[in-house]
Tab-separated table of C-alpha atoms in Angstrom:
chain	number	residue	atom	x	y	z
A	198	MET	CA	-12.362	-0.359	-16.473
A	199	LEU	CA	-12.745	2.621	-15.161
A	200	GLU	CA	-15.514	5.213	-15.733
A	201	THR	CA	-14.180	8.692	-17.758
A	202	GLY	CA	-15.550	10.752	-14.923
A	203	ILE	CA	-13.252	9.161	-12.408
A	204	LEU	CA	-10.660	9.196	-15.509
A	205	GLU	CA	-11.623	13.021	-15.272
A	206	GLN	CA	-11.263	13.221	-11.774
A	207	LEU	CA	-8.358	11.342	-11.459
A	208	LYS	CA	-5.896	13.855	-14.236
A	209	SER	CA	-6.972	16.595	-12.179
A	210	VAL	CA	-5.573	15.115	-8.652
A	211	TYR	CA	-1.804	13.679	-10.794
A	212	GLN	CA	-1.552	17.254	-12.010
A	213	SER	CA	1.049	17.880	-9.542
A	214	LEU	CA	3.408	14.645	-9.726
A	215	GLU	CA	6.574	15.523	-10.425
A	216	ASN	CA	8.264	11.751	-10.389
A	217	GLU	CA	7.696	8.856	-12.058
A	218	ILE	CA	5.889	6.555	-10.807
A	219	THR	CA	5.856	2.587	-11.715
A	220	LEU	CA	2.684	0.353	-11.130
A	221	VAL	CA	4.742	-3.142	-11.570
A	222	VAL	CA	2.305	-6.350	-12.201
A	223	ALA	CA	3.203	-9.552	-11.866
A	224	LYS	CA	2.357	-12.806	-14.203
A	225	SER	CA	-0.632	-14.282	-13.434
A	226	HIS	CA	-3.295	-17.110	-14.585
A	227	HIS	CA	-5.895	-16.263	-12.208
A	228	PRO	CA	-9.539	-14.868	-13.490
A	229	ASN	CA	-8.819	-11.286	-12.479
A	230	GLN	CA	-5.818	-10.615	-13.896
A	231	GLN	CA	-7.075	-8.710	-16.674
A	232	GLU	CA	-9.093	-6.435	-14.401
A	233	LEU	CA	-5.856	-5.536	-12.551
A	234	LEU	CA	-4.338	-4.680	-15.952
A	235	ASP	CA	-6.866	-2.624	-17.134
A	236	LEU	CA	-7.049	-0.827	-14.065
A	237	VAL	CA	-2.623	0.423	-13.828
A	238	ASN	CA	-3.797	0.561	-17.800
A	239	GLY	CA	-6.779	3.424	-16.964
A	240	LEU	CA	-4.565	4.442	-14.027
A	241	LYS	CA	-1.389	5.180	-16.626
A	242	SER	CA	-3.598	7.196	-18.582
A	243	THR	CA	-4.874	10.278	-16.378
A	244	SER	CA	-0.857	11.473	-16.167
A	245	GLU	CA	2.734	10.623	-17.817
A	246	LYS	CA	4.549	9.907	-14.642
A	247	ILE	CA	2.893	6.413	-14.275
A	248	LEU	CA	3.793	4.399	-16.159
A	249	VAL	CA	2.720	0.603	-16.024
A	250	ASP	CA	5.540	-2.485	-16.004
A	251	GLU	CA	4.938	-6.191	-16.259
A	252	SER	CA	7.612	-8.363	-14.533
A	253	SER	CA	8.388	-11.591	-15.238
A	254	GLU	CA	7.287	-12.784	-11.595
A	255	LEU	CA	4.038	-15.447	-12.379
A	256	THR	CA	1.826	-15.199	-8.871
A	257	GLU	CA	-1.343	-16.864	-8.053
A	258	ALA	CA	-3.198	-14.175	-7.658
A	259	PRO	CA	-3.358	-10.593	-9.173
A	260	LYS	CA	0.062	-8.745	-7.955
A	261	LEU	CA	1.099	-5.010	-8.003
A	262	THR	CA	3.681	-3.044	-6.699
A	263	LEU	CA	4.803	0.910	-6.962
A	264	LEU	CA	7.886	1.876	-7.893
A	265	TYR	CA	9.295	5.226	-7.450
A	266	GLN	CA	11.722	6.268	-9.632
A	267	GLY	CA	12.750	2.996	-10.808
A	268	GLN	CA	13.239	2.259	-6.815
A	269	PRO	CA	11.058	-0.004	-3.888
A	270	THR	CA	8.413	1.666	-2.023
A	271	GLY	CA	7.695	-0.782	-0.435
A	272	ILE	CA	4.680	-1.377	-1.104
A	273	THR	CA	2.033	-4.386	-2.499
A	274	PHE	CA	-1.350	-4.825	-3.240
A	275	ILE	CA	-2.235	-8.534	-4.345
A	276	GLY	CA	-5.723	-9.348	-5.663
A	277	VAL	CA	-7.438	-6.125	-7.514
A	278	PRO	CA	-7.380	-3.305	-5.492
A	279	GLY	CA	-11.251	-1.635	-6.461
A	280	GLY	CA	-14.053	-1.447	-4.453
A	281	HIS	CA	-13.222	0.989	-0.995
A	282	GLU	CA	-9.442	0.006	-1.660
A	283	PHE	CA	-9.641	1.794	-4.937
A	284	THR	CA	-8.396	4.950	-3.229
A	285	SER	CA	-5.525	3.242	-1.182
A	286	LEU	CA	-4.196	2.733	-4.902
A	287	VAL	CA	-4.385	6.339	-5.849
A	288	LEU	CA	-3.327	8.053	-2.691
A	289	ALA	CA	-0.419	5.318	-2.914
A	290	ILE	CA	1.157	7.171	-6.073
A	291	LEU	CA	-0.293	10.418	-4.518
A	292	ASN	CA	1.875	9.975	-0.968
A	293	ALA	CA	4.747	8.370	-3.266
A	294	ASP	CA	5.345	11.553	-5.021
A	295	GLY	CA	5.491	13.682	-1.646
A	296	LYS	CA	1.520	14.823	-2.483
A	297	GLY	CA	-1.586	14.859	-0.609
A	298	LYS	CA	-1.973	15.542	2.991
A	299	LEU	CA	0.745	13.548	4.972
A	300	PRO	CA	1.670	13.248	8.691
A	301	ASP	CA	2.868	15.736	10.557
A	302	GLU	CA	6.502	16.062	11.315
A	303	MET	CA	6.343	14.173	14.910
A	304	ILE	CA	4.739	11.181	13.120
A	305	ILE	CA	7.195	11.160	10.479
A	306	ASN	CA	9.882	10.823	12.999
A	307	ARG	CA	8.167	8.030	15.282
A	308	ILE	CA	7.755	6.170	11.799
A	309	LYS	CA	11.667	6.303	10.492
A	310	ARG	CA	12.530	5.346	13.695
A	311	LEU	CA	10.534	2.173	13.726
A	312	ARG	CA	13.222	-0.933	14.101
A	313	SER	CA	14.492	-2.112	10.638
A	314	GLY	CA	12.926	-4.911	8.700
A	315	ILE	CA	9.242	-5.279	9.595
A	316	GLU	CA	7.168	-6.519	6.958
A	317	LEU	CA	3.353	-6.697	7.912
A	318	ARG	CA	0.543	-7.775	5.612
A	319	THR	CA	-3.042	-6.823	6.042
A	320	TYR	CA	-5.721	-8.898	4.807
A	321	ILE	CA	-9.069	-7.075	4.040
A	322	SER	CA	-12.683	-7.517	2.043
A	323	LEU	CA	-13.133	-5.090	-0.299
A	324	SER	CA	-16.116	-4.415	0.835
A	325	CYS	CA	-14.835	-3.403	4.308
A	326	GLU	CA	-15.199	0.394	5.378
A	327	ASN	CA	-11.928	0.355	7.729
A	328	CYS	CA	-9.605	-1.838	5.919
A	329	PRO	CA	-8.821	1.721	4.384
A	330	GLU	CA	-7.238	3.501	6.736
A	331	VAL	CA	-5.542	0.587	8.119
A	332	VAL	CA	-3.991	0.352	4.683
A	333	GLN	CA	-2.836	3.548	3.747
A	334	ALA	CA	-1.649	4.378	7.206
A	335	LEU	CA	1.056	1.225	6.406
A	336	ASN	CA	1.402	2.066	3.268
A	337	LEU	CA	3.074	5.757	4.331
A	338	MET	CA	4.745	4.223	6.908
A	339	SER	CA	6.282	2.252	3.457
A	340	LEU	CA	7.370	5.266	2.610
A	341	PHE	CA	8.533	7.317	5.216
A	342	ASN	CA	11.165	4.033	6.547
A	343	PRO	CA	12.923	2.345	3.674
A	344	SER	CA	13.105	-1.080	5.985
A	345	PHE	CA	9.320	-1.087	6.187
A	346	LYS	CA	7.193	-2.631	3.815
A	347	HIS	CA	3.534	-3.566	3.522
A	348	THR	CA	1.633	-5.982	1.447
A	349	MET	CA	-2.661	-5.762	1.339
A	350	ILE	CA	-4.182	-8.794	0.544
A	351	ASP	CA	-7.798	-8.927	-0.459
A	352	GLY	CA	-9.055	-12.100	1.479
A	353	ALA	CA	-11.391	-13.240	-1.772
A	354	VAL	CA	-8.322	-14.358	-3.199
A	355	ALA	CA	-6.189	-16.180	-0.583
A	356	GLN	CA	-8.809	-17.903	0.867
A	357	ASP	CA	-6.179	-20.621	1.814
A	358	GLU	CA	-3.988	-18.397	3.591
A	359	VAL	CA	-6.551	-16.789	5.596
A	360	THR	CA	-7.849	-20.258	6.587
A	361	LYS	CA	-4.779	-21.057	7.663
A	362	LEU	CA	-3.787	-18.012	10.278
A	363	ASN	CA	-7.183	-18.860	11.133
A	364	ILE	CA	-8.305	-14.555	10.270
A	365	GLN	CA	-11.877	-13.549	11.752
A	366	GLY	CA	-12.188	-10.353	10.488
A	367	VAL	CA	-10.644	-7.322	8.575
A	368	PRO	CA	-8.940	-5.511	8.857
A	369	SER	CA	-5.914	-8.002	10.313
A	370	VAL	CA	-2.647	-7.433	9.908
A	371	MET	CA	0.022	-9.802	9.913
A	372	SER	CA	3.709	-10.313	11.115
A	373	GLY	CA	4.621	-13.661	9.955
A	374	ASP	CA	2.111	-16.205	10.968
A	375	LYS	CA	1.201	-13.346	14.698
A	376	LEU	CA	-1.685	-11.054	14.533
A	377	ILE	CA	-0.672	-7.396	14.892
A	378	SER	CA	-3.881	-5.792	14.808
A	379	SER	CA	-7.631	-6.318	13.639
A	380	GLY	CA	-10.432	-4.277	12.886
A	381	LYS	CA	-9.871	-0.171	13.436
A	382	ILE	CA	-6.643	1.669	14.509
A	383	GLY	CA	-6.027	5.005	13.220
A	384	LEU	CA	-2.133	5.840	12.131
A	385	VAL	CA	-1.149	6.730	15.523
A	386	ASP	CA	-2.276	3.764	17.388
A	387	LEU	CA	-1.011	1.824	15.032
A	388	ILE	CA	2.265	3.689	15.351
A	389	SER	CA	1.976	2.807	19.058
A	390	LYS	CA	0.918	-0.645	18.430
A	391	LEU	CA	4.129	-0.211	16.410
A	392	GLU	CA	7.073	0.229	18.317
A	393	GLN	CA	6.371	-1.671	21.409
A	394	GLU	CA	5.878	-4.838	19.307
A	395	PHE	CA	9.409	-3.884	17.106
A	396	GLY	CA	10.924	-1.416	19.676
A	397	ILE	CA	12.099	1.802	18.063
A	398	ASP	CA	15.901	2.485	16.438
A	399	GLU	CA	17.500	5.662	17.955
A	400	SER	CA	20.109	5.422	16.477
A	401	VAL	CA	18.445	6.883	12.949
A	402	THR	CA	18.215	9.857	12.767
A	403	VAL	CA	15.792	12.510	11.573
A	404	GLN	CA	15.384	15.616	10.012
A	405	SER	CA	13.091	18.747	9.677
A	406	LEU	CA	11.518	18.733	7.153
């Protein structure tokens, strides 16, 4: 449950929201499921623009996806985004509505030109101080590139995957079974890495903001 002080701060942060953001929670029997429900309902209480819905999907670990005006944003959280990752969720809601500190036009255009169909997973630890920067960068890419999908995964609720993929540290960004990036990296460097790995689509028309 979010503390009263945090809820009051979030009410101020989310005053600027203009459109609806829906937090969709999958069904799960995981012991942390109630914690996720408490978290999203706390967020819902801070703004009439934040809605909560429960999907029919049944998952092993708690799973949260974001919709903007009823449409997918490409942003998913597996595990409860608490600890350092709480900020990632708070910003994802704000940024989805075009609010908060956003990249400049040149960076946004580079994101839009990334090759379509990129789907990445970032394995994190909730105590990791470097993880949120990577998660937030990839979430931004999901918001500005309609075909880009990003999932944050708390390694603590996906130990089998972590072992199978031989993940040695966090944050680890994966595309399928391939490690794309490991450790601290900023937005611009991450975009460059993805441009090299996946290529760019020159046919995409970008517009001035």
